[in-house]
């Protein structure tokens, strides 16, 4: 378990940016494709500059090179990942024999 400083030291982003970070760099264990040419260093750098995927998308025209091209083509994919933060899946309750 990592605290706030531990997350920052390991990923170079803050805990509240992890979903945005994974949207950019991807995570194969969670089937998140990420953005081509965006690795951990680039993802962290983009989030240091833009703070979130939403803000990055708002300024995507300012991102140069292949990374900028790939972001412009895949903004929908990156935004879809961050939707889990903005609209979490409902937790369904069920009558379980062990709950009263």
JSON list of C-alpha atoms in Angstrom, two decimals:
[
{"chain": "A", "resi": 1, "resn": "UNK", "atom": "CA", "xyz": [0.00, 0.00, 0.00]},
{"chain": "A", "resi": 2, "resn": "UNK", "atom": "CA", "xyz": [1.41, 3.37, -1.03]},
{"chain": "A", "resi": 3, "resn": "UNK", "atom": "CA", "xyz": [0.67, 6.69, 0.61]},
{"chain": "A", "resi": 4, "resn": "UNK", "atom": "CA", "xyz": [0.45, 9.93, -1.39]},
{"chain": "A", "resi": 5, "resn": "UNK", "atom": "CA", "xyz": [4.23, 10.45, -1.40]},
{"chain": "A", "resi": 6, "resn": "UNK", "atom": "CA", "xyz": [4.79, 6.81, -2.35]},
{"chain": "A", "resi": 7, "resn": "UNK", "atom": "CA", "xyz": [2.48, 7.10, -5.38]},
{"chain": "A", "resi": 8, "resn": "UNK", "atom": "CA", "xyz": [4.24, 10.29, -6.45]},
{"chain": "A", "resi": 9, "resn": "UNK", "atom": "CA", "xyz": [7.66, 8.65, -6.06]},
{"chain": "A", "resi": 10, "resn": "UNK", "atom": "CA", "xyz": [6.66, 5.50, -7.97]},
{"chain": "A", "resi": 11, "resn": "UNK", "atom": "CA", "xyz": [4.58, 6.99, -10.81]},
{"chain": "A", "resi": 12, "resn": "UNK", "atom": "CA", "xyz": [5.55, 10.70, -10.74]},
{"chain": "A", "resi": 13, "resn": "UNK", "atom": "CA", "xyz": [1.86, 11.64, -10.52]},
{"chain": "A", "resi": 14, "resn": "UNK", "atom": "CA", "xyz": [-0.45, 12.13, -7.54]},
{"chain": "A", "resi": 15, "resn": "UNK", "atom": "CA", "xyz": [-3.04, 9.51, -6.49]},
{"chain": "A", "resi": 16, "resn": "UNK", "atom": "CA", "xyz": [-5.91, 11.59, -7.87]},
{"chain": "A", "resi": 17, "resn": "UNK", "atom": "CA", "xyz": [-4.18, 11.48, -11.30]},
{"chain": "A", "resi": 18, "resn": "UNK", "atom": "CA", "xyz": [-3.72, 7.71, -11.49]},
{"chain": "A", "resi": 19, "resn": "UNK", "atom": "CA", "xyz": [-6.81, 7.10, -13.65]},
{"chain": "A", "resi": 20, "resn": "UNK", "atom": "CA", "xyz": [-5.67, 9.83, -16.04]},
{"chain": "A", "resi": 21, "resn": "UNK", "atom": "CA", "xyz": [-2.15, 8.36, -16.02]},
{"chain": "A", "resi": 22, "resn": "UNK", "atom": "CA", "xyz": [-3.43, 4.89, -16.89]},
{"chain": "A", "resi": 23, "resn": "UNK", "atom": "CA", "xyz": [-5.64, 6.36, -19.63]},
{"chain": "A", "resi": 24, "resn": "UNK", "atom": "CA", "xyz": [-2.48, 7.74, -21.22]},
{"chain": "A", "resi": 25, "resn": "UNK", "atom": "CA", "xyz": [0.08, 4.98, -20.63]},
{"chain": "A", "resi": 26, "resn": "UNK", "atom": "CA", "xyz": [-2.28, 2.02, -20.60]},
{"chain": "A", "resi": 27, "resn": "UNK", "atom": "CA", "xyz": [-2.55, -0.98, -18.29]},
{"chain": "A", "resi": 28, "resn": "UNK", "atom": "CA", "xyz": [-2.66, -4.44, -19.84]},
{"chain": "A", "resi": 29, "resn": "UNK", "atom": "CA", "xyz": [-3.94, -6.07, -16.63]},
{"chain": "A", "resi": 30, "resn": "UNK", "atom": "CA", "xyz": [-7.07, -3.88, -16.80]},
{"chain": "A", "resi": 31, "resn": "UNK", "atom": "CA", "xyz": [-7.33, -3.98, -20.61]},
{"chain": "A", "resi": 32, "resn": "UNK", "atom": "CA", "xyz": [-6.63, -0.24, -20.96]},
{"chain": "A", "resi": 33, "resn": "UNK", "atom": "CA", "xyz": [-4.86, 0.34, -24.29]},
{"chain": "A", "resi": 34, "resn": "UNK", "atom": "CA", "xyz": [-3.38, 3.77, -23.57]},
{"chain": "A", "resi": 35, "resn": "UNK", "atom": "CA", "xyz": [-2.10, 6.15, -26.22]},
{"chain": "A", "resi": 36, "resn": "UNK", "atom": "CA", "xyz": [0.62, 5.06, -28.65]},
{"chain": "A", "resi": 37, "resn": "UNK", "atom": "CA", "xyz": [4.04, 6.62, -27.92]},
{"chain": "A", "resi": 38, "resn": "UNK", "atom": "CA", "xyz": [2.96, 7.63, -24.40]},
{"chain": "A", "resi": 39, "resn": "UNK", "atom": "CA", "xyz": [4.99, 5.77, -21.82]},
{"chain": "A", "resi": 40, "resn": "UNK", "atom": "CA", "xyz": [5.33, 6.40, -18.08]},
{"chain": "A", "resi": 41, "resn": "UNK", "atom": "CA", "xyz": [7.69, 9.38, -18.41]},
{"chain": "A", "resi": 42, "resn": "UNK", "atom": "CA", "xyz": [5.66, 11.09, -21.14]},
{"chain": "A", "resi": 43, "resn": "UNK", "atom": "CA", "xyz": [2.38, 10.38, -19.34]},
{"chain": "A", "resi": 44, "resn": "UNK", "atom": "CA", "xyz": [3.69, 11.88, -16.10]},
{"chain": "A", "resi": 45, "resn": "UNK", "atom": "CA", "xyz": [5.12, 14.88, -17.95]},
{"chain": "A", "resi": 46, "resn": "UNK", "atom": "CA", "xyz": [1.79, 15.54, -19.69]},
{"chain": "A", "resi": 47, "resn": "UNK", "atom": "CA", "xyz": [-0.08, 15.33, -16.40]},
{"chain": "A", "resi": 48, "resn": "UNK", "atom": "CA", "xyz": [2.41, 17.65, -14.70]},
{"chain": "A", "resi": 49, "resn": "UNK", "atom": "CA", "xyz": [1.75, 20.16, -17.45]},
{"chain": "A", "resi": 50, "resn": "UNK", "atom": "CA", "xyz": [-2.00, 19.69, -17.98]},
{"chain": "A", "resi": 51, "resn": "UNK", "atom": "CA", "xyz": [-3.05, 18.08, -14.61]},
{"chain": "A", "resi": 52, "resn": "UNK", "atom": "CA", "xyz": [-5.80, 15.88, -16.14]},
{"chain": "A", "resi": 53, "resn": "UNK", "atom": "CA", "xyz": [-6.85, 14.12, -19.33]},
{"chain": "A", "resi": 54, "resn": "UNK", "atom": "CA", "xyz": [-9.77, 16.53, -19.65]},
{"chain": "A", "resi": 55, "resn": "UNK", "atom": "CA", "xyz": [-7.46, 19.54, -19.60]},
{"chain": "A", "resi": 56, "resn": "UNK", "atom": "CA", "xyz": [-5.02, 17.78, -21.93]},
{"chain": "A", "resi": 57, "resn": "UNK", "atom": "CA", "xyz": [-7.83, 17.13, -24.42]},
{"chain": "A", "resi": 58, "resn": "UNK", "atom": "CA", "xyz": [-8.83, 20.80, -24.20]},
{"chain": "A", "resi": 59, "resn": "UNK", "atom": "CA", "xyz": [-5.27, 21.72, -25.22]},
{"chain": "A", "resi": 60, "resn": "UNK", "atom": "CA", "xyz": [-4.49, 18.75, -27.47]},
{"chain": "A", "resi": 61, "resn": "UNK", "atom": "CA", "xyz": [-3.71, 21.05, -30.41]},
{"chain": "A", "resi": 62, "resn": "UNK", "atom": "CA", "xyz": [-0.72, 22.34, -28.40]},
{"chain": "A", "resi": 63, "resn": "UNK", "atom": "CA", "xyz": [0.91, 18.90, -28.07]},
{"chain": "A", "resi": 64, "resn": "UNK", "atom": "CA", "xyz": [3.52, 18.48, -30.80]},
{"chain": "A", "resi": 65, "resn": "UNK", "atom": "CA", "xyz": [4.85, 15.48, -32.69]},
{"chain": "A", "resi": 66, "resn": "UNK", "atom": "CA", "xyz": [3.70, 11.87, -32.82]},
{"chain": "A", "resi": 67, "resn": "UNK", "atom": "CA", "xyz": [2.38, 12.02, -29.26]},
{"chain": "A", "resi": 68, "resn": "UNK", "atom": "CA", "xyz": [0.15, 14.95, -30.23]},
{"chain": "A", "resi": 69, "resn": "UNK", "atom": "CA", "xyz": [-1.03, 13.16, -33.38]},
{"chain": "A", "resi": 70, "resn": "UNK", "atom": "CA", "xyz": [-1.86, 10.01, -31.43]},
{"chain": "A", "resi": 71, "resn": "UNK", "atom": "CA", "xyz": [-3.66, 11.99, -28.73]},
{"chain": "A", "resi": 72, "resn": "UNK", "atom": "CA", "xyz": [-5.76, 13.81, -31.32]},
{"chain": "A", "resi": 73, "resn": "UNK", "atom": "CA", "xyz": [-6.75, 10.48, -32.88]},
{"chain": "A", "resi": 74, "resn": "UNK", "atom": "CA", "xyz": [-7.49, 8.74, -29.59]},
{"chain": "A", "resi": 75, "resn": "UNK", "atom": "CA", "xyz": [-8.99, 11.42, -27.33]},
{"chain": "A", "resi": 76, "resn": "UNK", "atom": "CA", "xyz": [-12.23, 9.45, -27.15]},
{"chain": "A", "resi": 77, "resn": "UNK", "atom": "CA", "xyz": [-10.39, 6.38, -25.81]},
{"chain": "A", "resi": 78, "resn": "UNK", "atom": "CA", "xyz": [-8.55, 8.37, -23.16]},
{"chain": "A", "resi": 79, "resn": "UNK", "atom": "CA", "xyz": [-11.74, 10.15, -22.11]},
{"chain": "A", "resi": 80, "resn": "UNK", "atom": "CA", "xyz": [-13.64, 6.86, -21.91]},
{"chain": "A", "resi": 81, "resn": "UNK", "atom": "CA", "xyz": [-11.17, 5.56, -19.33]},
{"chain": "A", "resi": 82, "resn": "UNK", "atom": "CA", "xyz": [-11.55, 8.65, -17.16]},
{"chain": "A", "resi": 83, "resn": "UNK", "atom": "CA", "xyz": [-15.34, 8.24, -17.25]},
{"chain": "A", "resi": 84, "resn": "UNK", "atom": "CA", "xyz": [-14.93, 5.53, -14.60]},
{"chain": "A", "resi": 85, "resn": "UNK", "atom": "CA", "xyz": [-13.77, 8.26, -12.24]},
{"chain": "A", "resi": 86, "resn": "UNK", "atom": "CA", "xyz": [-16.57, 10.63, -13.17]},
{"chain": "A", "resi": 87, "resn": "UNK", "atom": "CA", "xyz": [-19.35, 8.02, -13.33]},
{"chain": "A", "resi": 88, "resn": "UNK", "atom": "CA", "xyz": [-18.51, 5.00, -11.19]},
{"chain": "A", "resi": 89, "resn": "UNK", "atom": "CA", "xyz": [-20.44, 1.80, -11.77]},
{"chain": "A", "resi": 90, "resn": "UNK", "atom": "CA", "xyz": [-23.32, 1.35, -9.36]},
{"chain": "A", "resi": 91, "resn": "UNK", "atom": "CA", "xyz": [-22.92, -1.11, -6.53]},
{"chain": "A", "resi": 92, "resn": "UNK", "atom": "CA", "xyz": [-25.91, -3.39, -6.48]},
{"chain": "A", "resi": 93, "resn": "UNK", "atom": "CA", "xyz": [-27.22, -4.73, -3.24]},
{"chain": "A", "resi": 94, "resn": "UNK", "atom": "CA", "xyz": [-28.85, -8.10, -2.99]},
{"chain": "A", "resi": 95, "resn": "UNK", "atom": "CA", "xyz": [-30.60, -9.95, -0.25]},
{"chain": "A", "resi": 96, "resn": "UNK", "atom": "CA", "xyz": [-27.89, -12.26, 0.99]},
{"chain": "A", "resi": 97, "resn": "UNK", "atom": "CA", "xyz": [-28.59, -14.98, 3.56]},
{"chain": "A", "resi": 98, "resn": "UNK", "atom": "CA", "xyz": [-25.78, -13.71, 5.80]},
{"chain": "A", "resi": 99, "resn": "UNK", "atom": "CA", "xyz": [-26.93, -10.08, 5.89]},
{"chain": "A", "resi": 100, "resn": "UNK", "atom": "CA", "xyz": [-29.72, -8.82, 8.08]}
]
